[in-house]
Coordinates of C-alpha atoms and ligand atoms in Angstrom, one line a residue:
X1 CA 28.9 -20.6 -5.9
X2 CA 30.7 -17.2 -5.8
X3 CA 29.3 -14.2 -3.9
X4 CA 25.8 -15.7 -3.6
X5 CA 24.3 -18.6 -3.4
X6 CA 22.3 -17.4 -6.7
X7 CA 25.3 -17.0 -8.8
X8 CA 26.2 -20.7 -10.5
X9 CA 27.6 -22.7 -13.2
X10 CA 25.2 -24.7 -15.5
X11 CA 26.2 -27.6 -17.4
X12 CA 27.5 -26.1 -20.6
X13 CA 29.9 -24.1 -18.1
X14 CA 27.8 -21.1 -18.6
X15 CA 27.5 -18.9 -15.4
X16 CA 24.1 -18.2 -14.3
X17 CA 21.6 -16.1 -11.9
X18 CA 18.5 -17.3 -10.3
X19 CA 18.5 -20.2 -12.3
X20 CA 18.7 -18.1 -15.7
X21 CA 22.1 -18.5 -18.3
X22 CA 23.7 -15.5 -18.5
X23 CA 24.5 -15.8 -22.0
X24 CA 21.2 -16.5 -23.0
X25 CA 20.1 -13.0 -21.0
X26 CA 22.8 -11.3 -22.7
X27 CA 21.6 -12.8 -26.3
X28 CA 18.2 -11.6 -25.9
X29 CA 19.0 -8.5 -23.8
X30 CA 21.9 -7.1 -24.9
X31 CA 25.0 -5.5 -23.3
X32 CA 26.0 -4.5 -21.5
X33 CA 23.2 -5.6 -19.2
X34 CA 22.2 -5.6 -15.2
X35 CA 21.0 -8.7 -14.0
X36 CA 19.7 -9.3 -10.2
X37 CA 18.2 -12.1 -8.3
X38 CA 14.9 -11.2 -6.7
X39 CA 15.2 -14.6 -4.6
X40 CA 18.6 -13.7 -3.0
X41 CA 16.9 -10.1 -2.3
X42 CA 13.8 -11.0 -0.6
X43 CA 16.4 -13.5 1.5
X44 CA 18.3 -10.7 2.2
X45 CA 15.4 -8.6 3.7
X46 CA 14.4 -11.6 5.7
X47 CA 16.9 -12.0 7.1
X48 CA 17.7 -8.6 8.5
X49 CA 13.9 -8.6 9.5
X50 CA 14.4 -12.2 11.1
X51 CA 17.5 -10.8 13.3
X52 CA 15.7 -8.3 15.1
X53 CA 12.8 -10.6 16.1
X54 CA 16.0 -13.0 17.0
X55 CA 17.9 -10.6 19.2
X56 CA 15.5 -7.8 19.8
X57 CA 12.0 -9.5 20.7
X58 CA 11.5 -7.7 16.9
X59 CA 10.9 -4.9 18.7
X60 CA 11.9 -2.9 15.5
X61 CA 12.0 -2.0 12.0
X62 CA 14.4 -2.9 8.9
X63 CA 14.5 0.4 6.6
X64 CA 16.1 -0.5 2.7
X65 CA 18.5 2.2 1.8
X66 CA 16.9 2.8 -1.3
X67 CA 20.3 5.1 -2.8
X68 CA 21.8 1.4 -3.1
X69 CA 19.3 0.5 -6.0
X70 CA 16.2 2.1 -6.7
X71 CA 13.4 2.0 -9.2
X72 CA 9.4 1.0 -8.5
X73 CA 10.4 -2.7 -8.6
X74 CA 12.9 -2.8 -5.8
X75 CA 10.1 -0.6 -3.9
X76 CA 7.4 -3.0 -4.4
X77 CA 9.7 -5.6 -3.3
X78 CA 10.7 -3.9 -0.2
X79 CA 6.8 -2.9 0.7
X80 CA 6.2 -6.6 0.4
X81 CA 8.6 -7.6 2.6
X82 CA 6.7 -5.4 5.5
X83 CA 10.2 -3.0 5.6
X84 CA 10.5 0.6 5.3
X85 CA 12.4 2.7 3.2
X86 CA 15.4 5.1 3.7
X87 CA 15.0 8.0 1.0
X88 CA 18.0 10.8 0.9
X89 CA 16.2 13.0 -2.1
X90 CA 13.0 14.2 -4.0
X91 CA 13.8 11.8 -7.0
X92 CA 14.1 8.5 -4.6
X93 CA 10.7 9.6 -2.8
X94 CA 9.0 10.5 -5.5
X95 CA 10.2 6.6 -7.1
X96 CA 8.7 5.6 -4.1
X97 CA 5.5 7.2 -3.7
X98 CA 4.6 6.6 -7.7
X99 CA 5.5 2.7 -6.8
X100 CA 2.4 3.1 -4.4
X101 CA 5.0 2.6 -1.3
X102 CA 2.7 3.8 1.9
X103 CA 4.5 7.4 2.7
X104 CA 4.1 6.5 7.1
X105 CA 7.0 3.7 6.1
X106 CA 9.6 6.0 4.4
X107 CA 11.9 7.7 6.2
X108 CA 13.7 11.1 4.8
X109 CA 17.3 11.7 5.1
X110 CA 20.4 14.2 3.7
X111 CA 22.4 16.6 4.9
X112 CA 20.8 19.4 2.6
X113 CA 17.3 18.6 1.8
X114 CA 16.1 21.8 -0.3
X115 CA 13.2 23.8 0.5
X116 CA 10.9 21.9 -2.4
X117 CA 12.0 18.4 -1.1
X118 CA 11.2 19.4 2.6
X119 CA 7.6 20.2 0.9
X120 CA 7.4 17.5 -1.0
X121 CA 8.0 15.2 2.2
X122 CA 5.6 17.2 4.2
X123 CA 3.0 17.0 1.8
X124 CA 3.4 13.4 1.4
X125 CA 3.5 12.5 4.9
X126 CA 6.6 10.7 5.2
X127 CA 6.7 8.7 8.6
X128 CA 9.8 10.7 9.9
X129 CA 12.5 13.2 8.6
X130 CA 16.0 13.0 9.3
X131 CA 16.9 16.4 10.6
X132 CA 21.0 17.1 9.9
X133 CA 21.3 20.3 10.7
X134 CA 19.7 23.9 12.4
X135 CA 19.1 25.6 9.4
X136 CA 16.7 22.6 8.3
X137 CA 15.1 22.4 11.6
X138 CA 14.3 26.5 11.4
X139 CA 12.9 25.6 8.0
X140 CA 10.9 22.7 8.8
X141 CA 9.4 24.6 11.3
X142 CA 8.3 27.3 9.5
X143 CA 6.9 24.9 6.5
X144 CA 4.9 23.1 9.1
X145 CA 3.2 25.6 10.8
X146 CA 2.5 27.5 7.4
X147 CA 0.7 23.9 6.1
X148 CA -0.7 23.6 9.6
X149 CA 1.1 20.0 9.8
X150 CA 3.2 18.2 12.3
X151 CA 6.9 16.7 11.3
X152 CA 7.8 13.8 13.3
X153 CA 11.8 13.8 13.3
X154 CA 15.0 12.3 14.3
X155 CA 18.4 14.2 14.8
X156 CA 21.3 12.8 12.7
X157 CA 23.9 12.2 15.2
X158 CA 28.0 11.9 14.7
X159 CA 28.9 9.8 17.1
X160 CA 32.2 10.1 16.7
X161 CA 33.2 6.4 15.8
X162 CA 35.7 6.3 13.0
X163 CA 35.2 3.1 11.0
X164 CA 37.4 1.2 9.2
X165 CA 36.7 1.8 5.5
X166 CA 37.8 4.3 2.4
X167 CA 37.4 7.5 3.4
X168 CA 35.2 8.6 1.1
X169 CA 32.3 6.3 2.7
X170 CA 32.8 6.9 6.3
X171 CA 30.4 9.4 8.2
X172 CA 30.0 8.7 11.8
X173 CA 33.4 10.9 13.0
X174 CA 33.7 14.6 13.7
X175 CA 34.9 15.6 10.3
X176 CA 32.1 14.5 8.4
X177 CA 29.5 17.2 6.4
X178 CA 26.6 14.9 8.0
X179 CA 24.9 15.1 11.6
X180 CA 25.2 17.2 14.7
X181 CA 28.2 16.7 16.8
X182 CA 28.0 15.2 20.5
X183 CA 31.9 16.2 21.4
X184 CA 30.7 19.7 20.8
X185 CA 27.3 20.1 22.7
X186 CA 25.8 20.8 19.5
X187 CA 23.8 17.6 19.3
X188 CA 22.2 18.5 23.2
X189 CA 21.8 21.9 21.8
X190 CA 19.6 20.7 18.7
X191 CA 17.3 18.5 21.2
X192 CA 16.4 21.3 23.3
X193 CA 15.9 23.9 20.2
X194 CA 13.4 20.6 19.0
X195 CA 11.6 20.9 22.3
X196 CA 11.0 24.7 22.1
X197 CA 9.6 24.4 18.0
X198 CA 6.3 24.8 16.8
X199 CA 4.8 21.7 14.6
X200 CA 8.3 19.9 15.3
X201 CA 7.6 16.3 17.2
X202 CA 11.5 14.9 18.0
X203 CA 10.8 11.4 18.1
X204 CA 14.6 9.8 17.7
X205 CA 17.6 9.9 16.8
X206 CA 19.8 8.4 14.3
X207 CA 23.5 7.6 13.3
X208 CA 25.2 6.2 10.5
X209 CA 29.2 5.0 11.0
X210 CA 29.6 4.6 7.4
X211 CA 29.7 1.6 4.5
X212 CA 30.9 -1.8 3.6
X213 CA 32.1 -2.2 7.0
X214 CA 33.4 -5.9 8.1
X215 CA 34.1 -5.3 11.6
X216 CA 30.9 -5.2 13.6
X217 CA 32.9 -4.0 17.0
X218 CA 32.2 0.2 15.5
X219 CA 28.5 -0.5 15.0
X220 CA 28.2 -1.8 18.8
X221 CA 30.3 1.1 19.8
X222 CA 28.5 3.3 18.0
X223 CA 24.8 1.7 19.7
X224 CA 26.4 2.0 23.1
X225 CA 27.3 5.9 22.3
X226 CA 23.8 6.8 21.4
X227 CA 21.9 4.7 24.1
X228 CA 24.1 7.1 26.8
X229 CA 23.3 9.9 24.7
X230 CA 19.4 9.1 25.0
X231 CA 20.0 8.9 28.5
X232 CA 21.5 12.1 29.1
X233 CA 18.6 13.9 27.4
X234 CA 16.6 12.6 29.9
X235 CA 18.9 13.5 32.2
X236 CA 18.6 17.0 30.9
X237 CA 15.3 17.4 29.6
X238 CA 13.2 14.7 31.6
X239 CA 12.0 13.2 28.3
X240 CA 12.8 9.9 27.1
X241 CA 13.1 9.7 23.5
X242 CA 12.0 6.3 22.1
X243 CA 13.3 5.5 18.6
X244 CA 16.6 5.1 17.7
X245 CA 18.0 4.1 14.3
X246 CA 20.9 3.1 13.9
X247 CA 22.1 3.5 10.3
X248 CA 23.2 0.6 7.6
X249 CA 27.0 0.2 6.2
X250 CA 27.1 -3.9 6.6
X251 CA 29.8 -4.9 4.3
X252 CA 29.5 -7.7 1.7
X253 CA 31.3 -10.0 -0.1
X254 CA 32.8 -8.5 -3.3
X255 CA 36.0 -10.5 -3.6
X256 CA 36.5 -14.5 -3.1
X257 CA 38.4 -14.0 0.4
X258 CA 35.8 -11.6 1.8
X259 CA 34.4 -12.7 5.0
X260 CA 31.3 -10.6 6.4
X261 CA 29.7 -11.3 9.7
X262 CA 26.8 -12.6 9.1
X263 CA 23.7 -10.2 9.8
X264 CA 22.4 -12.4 12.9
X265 CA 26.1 -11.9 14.5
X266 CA 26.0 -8.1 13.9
X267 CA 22.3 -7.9 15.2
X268 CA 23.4 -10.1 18.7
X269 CA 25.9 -8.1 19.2
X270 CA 24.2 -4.9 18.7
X271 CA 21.4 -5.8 20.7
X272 CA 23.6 -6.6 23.8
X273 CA 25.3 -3.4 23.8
X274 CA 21.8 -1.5 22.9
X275 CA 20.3 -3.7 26.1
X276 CA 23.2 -3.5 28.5
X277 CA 23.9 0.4 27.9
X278 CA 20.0 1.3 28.4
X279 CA 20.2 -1.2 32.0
X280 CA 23.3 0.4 33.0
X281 CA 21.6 4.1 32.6
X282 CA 18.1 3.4 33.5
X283 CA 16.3 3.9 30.3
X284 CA 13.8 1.8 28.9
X285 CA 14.6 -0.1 25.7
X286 CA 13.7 2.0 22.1
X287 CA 12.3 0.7 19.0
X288 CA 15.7 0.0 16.9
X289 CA 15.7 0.4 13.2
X290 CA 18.6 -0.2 11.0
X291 CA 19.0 0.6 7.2
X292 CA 20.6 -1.8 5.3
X293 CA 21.3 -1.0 1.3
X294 CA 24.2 -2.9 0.1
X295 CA 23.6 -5.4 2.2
X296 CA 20.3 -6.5 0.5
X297 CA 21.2 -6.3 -3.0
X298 CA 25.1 -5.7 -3.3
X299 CA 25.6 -9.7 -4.1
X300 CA 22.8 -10.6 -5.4
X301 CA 23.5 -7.9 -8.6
X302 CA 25.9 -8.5 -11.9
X303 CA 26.9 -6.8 -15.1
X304 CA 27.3 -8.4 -18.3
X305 CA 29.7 -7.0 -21.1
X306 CA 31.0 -7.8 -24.2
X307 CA 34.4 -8.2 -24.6
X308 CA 36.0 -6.1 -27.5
X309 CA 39.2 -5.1 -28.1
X310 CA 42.1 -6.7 -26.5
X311 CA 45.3 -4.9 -26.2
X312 CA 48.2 -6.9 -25.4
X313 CA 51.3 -4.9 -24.4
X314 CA 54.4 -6.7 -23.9
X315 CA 55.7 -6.3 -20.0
X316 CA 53.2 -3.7 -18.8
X317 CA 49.5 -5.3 -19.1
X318 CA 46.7 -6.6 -21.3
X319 CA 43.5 -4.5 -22.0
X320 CA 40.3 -6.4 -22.0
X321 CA 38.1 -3.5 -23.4
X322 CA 33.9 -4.0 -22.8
X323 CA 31.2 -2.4 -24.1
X324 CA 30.0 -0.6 -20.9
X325 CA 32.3 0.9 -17.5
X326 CA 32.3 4.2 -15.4
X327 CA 29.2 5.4 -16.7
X328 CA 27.2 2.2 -15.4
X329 CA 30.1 1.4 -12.8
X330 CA 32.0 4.1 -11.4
X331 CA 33.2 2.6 -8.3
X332 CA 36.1 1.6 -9.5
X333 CA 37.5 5.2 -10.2
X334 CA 36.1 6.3 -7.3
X335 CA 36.6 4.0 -4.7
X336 CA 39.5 2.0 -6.4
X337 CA 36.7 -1.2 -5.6
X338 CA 37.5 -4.5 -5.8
X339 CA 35.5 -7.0 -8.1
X340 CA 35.5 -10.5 -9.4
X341 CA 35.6 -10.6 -12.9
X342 CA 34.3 -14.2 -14.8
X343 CA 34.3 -15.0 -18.3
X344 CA 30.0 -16.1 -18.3
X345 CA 30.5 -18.3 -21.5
X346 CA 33.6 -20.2 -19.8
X347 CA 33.1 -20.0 -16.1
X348 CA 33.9 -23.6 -15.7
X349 CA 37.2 -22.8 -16.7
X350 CA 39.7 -21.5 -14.5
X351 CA 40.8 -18.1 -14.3
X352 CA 44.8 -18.4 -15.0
X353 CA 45.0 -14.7 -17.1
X354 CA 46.2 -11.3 -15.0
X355 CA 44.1 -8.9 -17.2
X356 CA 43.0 -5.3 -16.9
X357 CA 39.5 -5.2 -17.6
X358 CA 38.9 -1.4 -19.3
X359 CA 35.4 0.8 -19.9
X360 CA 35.0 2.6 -23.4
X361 CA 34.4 6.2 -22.1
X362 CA 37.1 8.6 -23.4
X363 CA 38.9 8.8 -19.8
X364 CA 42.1 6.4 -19.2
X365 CA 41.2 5.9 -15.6
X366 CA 37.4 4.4 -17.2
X367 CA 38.3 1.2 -15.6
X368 CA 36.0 -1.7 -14.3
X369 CA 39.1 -3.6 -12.4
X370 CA 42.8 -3.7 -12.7
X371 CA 45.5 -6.8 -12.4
X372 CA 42.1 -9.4 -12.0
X373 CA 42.4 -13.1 -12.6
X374 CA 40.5 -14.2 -16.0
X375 CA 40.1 -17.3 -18.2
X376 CA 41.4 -16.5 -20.9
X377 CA 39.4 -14.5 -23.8
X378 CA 38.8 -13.5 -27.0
X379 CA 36.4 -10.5 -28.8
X380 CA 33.1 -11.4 -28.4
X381 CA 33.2 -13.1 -25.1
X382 CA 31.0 -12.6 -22.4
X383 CA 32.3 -10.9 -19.3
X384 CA 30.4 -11.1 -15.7
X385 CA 31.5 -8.3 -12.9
X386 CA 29.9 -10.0 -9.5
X387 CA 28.4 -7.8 -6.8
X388 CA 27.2 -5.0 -9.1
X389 CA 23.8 -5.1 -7.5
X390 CA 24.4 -1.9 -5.2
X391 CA 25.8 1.4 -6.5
X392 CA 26.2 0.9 -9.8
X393 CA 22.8 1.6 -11.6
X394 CA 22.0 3.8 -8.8
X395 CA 25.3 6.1 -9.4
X396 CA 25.3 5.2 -13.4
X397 CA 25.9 8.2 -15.2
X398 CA 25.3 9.2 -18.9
X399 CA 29.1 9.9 -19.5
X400 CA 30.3 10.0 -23.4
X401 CA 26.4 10.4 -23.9
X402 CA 26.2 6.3 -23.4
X403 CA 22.6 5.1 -22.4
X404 CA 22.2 3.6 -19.3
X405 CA 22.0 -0.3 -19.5
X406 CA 18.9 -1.7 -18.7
X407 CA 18.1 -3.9 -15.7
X408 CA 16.7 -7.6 -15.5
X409 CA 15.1 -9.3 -12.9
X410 CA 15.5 -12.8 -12.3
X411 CA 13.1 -15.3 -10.5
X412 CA 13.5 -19.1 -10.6
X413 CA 14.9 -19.6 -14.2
X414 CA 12.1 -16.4 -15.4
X415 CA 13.7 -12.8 -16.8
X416 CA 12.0 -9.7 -16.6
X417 CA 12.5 -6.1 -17.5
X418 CA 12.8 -4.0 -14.8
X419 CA 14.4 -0.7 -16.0
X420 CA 14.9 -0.4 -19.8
X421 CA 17.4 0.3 -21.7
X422 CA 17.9 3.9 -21.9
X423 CA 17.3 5.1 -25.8
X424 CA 19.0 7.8 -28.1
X425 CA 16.0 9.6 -27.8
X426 CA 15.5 9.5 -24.2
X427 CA 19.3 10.8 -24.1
X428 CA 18.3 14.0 -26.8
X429 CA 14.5 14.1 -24.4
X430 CA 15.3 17.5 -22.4
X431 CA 17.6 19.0 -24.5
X432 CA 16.2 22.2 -26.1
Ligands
LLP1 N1 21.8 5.0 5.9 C1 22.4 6.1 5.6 C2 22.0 7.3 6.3 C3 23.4 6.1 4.6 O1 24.0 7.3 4.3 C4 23.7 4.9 3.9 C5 24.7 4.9 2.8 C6 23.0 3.8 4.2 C7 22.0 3.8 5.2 C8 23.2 2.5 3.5 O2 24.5 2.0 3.6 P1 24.8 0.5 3.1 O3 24.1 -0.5 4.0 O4 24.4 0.4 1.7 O5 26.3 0.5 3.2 N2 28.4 4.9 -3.1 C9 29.2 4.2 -2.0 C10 28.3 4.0 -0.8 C11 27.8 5.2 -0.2 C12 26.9 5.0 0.9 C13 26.1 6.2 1.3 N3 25.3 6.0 2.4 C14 29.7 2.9 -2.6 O6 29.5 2.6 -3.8 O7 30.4 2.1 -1.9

């Protein structure tokens, strides 16, 4: 009904998600409270899985990109979808690994890996390590020959494509702290140095343009840019390399009006250009993989709050206050992101209120969404933010020394615990 086909309205005009009431979750849960839809997320995989064997004779891999949610759960989900899994530090591969995900599917990225998370990923025997930079290739080579072990690698690669989205998430152009510049010759130079290492196999490459992109022209661009790149290795080197990934960033629907492509459209397209460039320069066709994140559980995620104080003052705004923000959703104050805000006990109403919906960490800009339509509302309402599935738990802080909320799964009408709430203790744990 909403953002996903899992999010509805039951007949007592109480919103729901895979087939639970959401005031019923919050009543036995608490808030505030994550809720996500493992139906709409094993969908989501499919489909990204289903559009390579579409457009690309599935001659390729779908990697999650596990910063957008992770916990054992969402690993055993993805493992049982037959993808792989995009890890960017020690914390997300070790979630991995103690979720029993097989190490040959994960895939290692970052633009500073430390010395122990190189180790760790070594040891582990990740299937490939995303190398961003010289000083990580020296080390990786030294690590590898001292543990007598080959790393199979890709280069991160800017490919100078600037896409169309907040500055703060874009990475594929030349001012960005990720990757090896092509414009440069610094990319060429890091494939040769490869060729010359010790215990170093370069298998690929890989590029990512950025996130919560709409406009699937960039990604194309983007495929087209690295195919003639892989051709003028060859050209340069005489070897072909045969992997390519080609990063994630598909955008999804947060607000009403948003229109992503759908993934099938994005995969055709990228297919052509990844087919047409490799004809046009005589290389043969690599294994694609692309690393979706947002895109699998963005819109298939929601937070619950209660609604406590509201302050109502006269020609400059109303204050709904909940009992959660920043430190579970900072993206407003960081990204300025756009939501859809419901009221879960009267979503068959209609939203006719302009409110400003406010956290309660001790920080004026702690806000969850500004000028949004609501129904109207009262303390002790229920308030749903849609398409909370990606970036919020992963990036939820402990600000104001608030626990983090916990996170519920739901599957055709059944809750489950997840990730628990986050205790007093727990917060005090580490402290000495
Ligand atoms: N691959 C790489 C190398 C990435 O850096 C990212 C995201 C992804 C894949 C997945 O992108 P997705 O499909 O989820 O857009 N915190 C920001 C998003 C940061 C994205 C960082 N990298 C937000 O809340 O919008």
């Amino acid at each position: 009904m909403y953002v996903s086909e899992s999010i509805n309205i039951n007949n007592i005009g109480h919103l729901t998600i895979g087939g639970c009431d959401t005031v019923e979750l919050a009543a036995k849960y608490g808030t505030p409270l994550y809720v996500i839809d493992e139906t709409g997320i094993r969908k989501n995989c499919r489909k990204f899985v289903n559009s390579i064997k579409e457009h690309y004779d599935g001659n390729g891999r779908v990697l999650y990109a596990s910063k957008a949610f992770c916990c054992k759960e969402m690993c055993r989900i993805v493992e049982s979808e037959d993808m792989g899994l995009d890890v960017v530090s020690g914390g997300e591969l070790y979630t991995a690994l103690s979720a029993g995900f097989p190490a040959d599917r994960i895939y290692f990225h970052g633009n500073n890996k430390t010395p122990s998370e190189l180790k760790e990923a070594i040891t582990a025997g990740v299937g490939r390590i995303v190398v961003d930079n010289k000083e990580e290739l020296d080390y990786i080579c030294s690590l590898a020959g001292t543990m007598n072990r080959t790393a199979y690698v890709y280069l991160r690669i800017k490919p100078g494509i600037d896409a169309h989205t907040h500055k703060f998430i874009k990475t594929g152009q030349i001012d960005s702290k990720f990757g090896f510049a092509l414009e440069t010759g610094e990319a060429m130079e890091a494939v040769k140095l490869c060729f010359s290492t010790a215990n170093v196999e370069l298998v690929g490459l890989h590029c990512h343009i950025g996130s919560q992109i709409f406009d699937i022209t960039p990604f194309a661009h983007a495929a087209e840019v690295m195919i003639k790149f892989l051709a003028d290795i060859k050209k340069e080197t005489g070897v072909e390399l045969r992997e390519l990934d080609l990063g994630g960033g598909f955008g999804i629907k947060y607000k009403l009006a948003d229109r992503p492509e759908d993934f099938s459209a994005y995969m055709k397209k990228v297919a052509d250009s990844v087919k047409s460039t490799a004809r046009e320069y005589g290389i043969e066709l690599p294994y694609i993989l692309i690393e979706p994140g947002r895109g699998i559980v963005g819109a298939e995620g929601l937070t619950l709050y209660r609604v406590g104080s509201i302050k109502n003052i006269p020609d400059v705004r109303t204050y709904v206050s909940v009992d959660g923000g920043m430190g579970d959703n900072p993206r407003y104050i960081l990204y300025q992101a756009e939501y859809e805000v419901v009221c879960a006990n009267k979503a068959d109403l209609t939203r006719t209120r302009t409110v400003t919906v406010a956290g309660k960490c001790c920080e004026s800009g702690d806000l969850i969404q500004e000028n949004t339509l609501l129904q109207e509302v009262e303390p002790g309402d229920l308030l749903a933010v849609l398409s909370t599935g990606a970036y919020c738990y992963s990036m939820a802080s402990n600000y104001n020394r608030i626990p983090r909320p916990p996170v519920i799964m739901v599957k055709d009408g059944e809750p489950r615990i997840i990730v628990n709430r986050e205790s007093y203790e727990r917060l005090v744990e580490d402290d000495v």
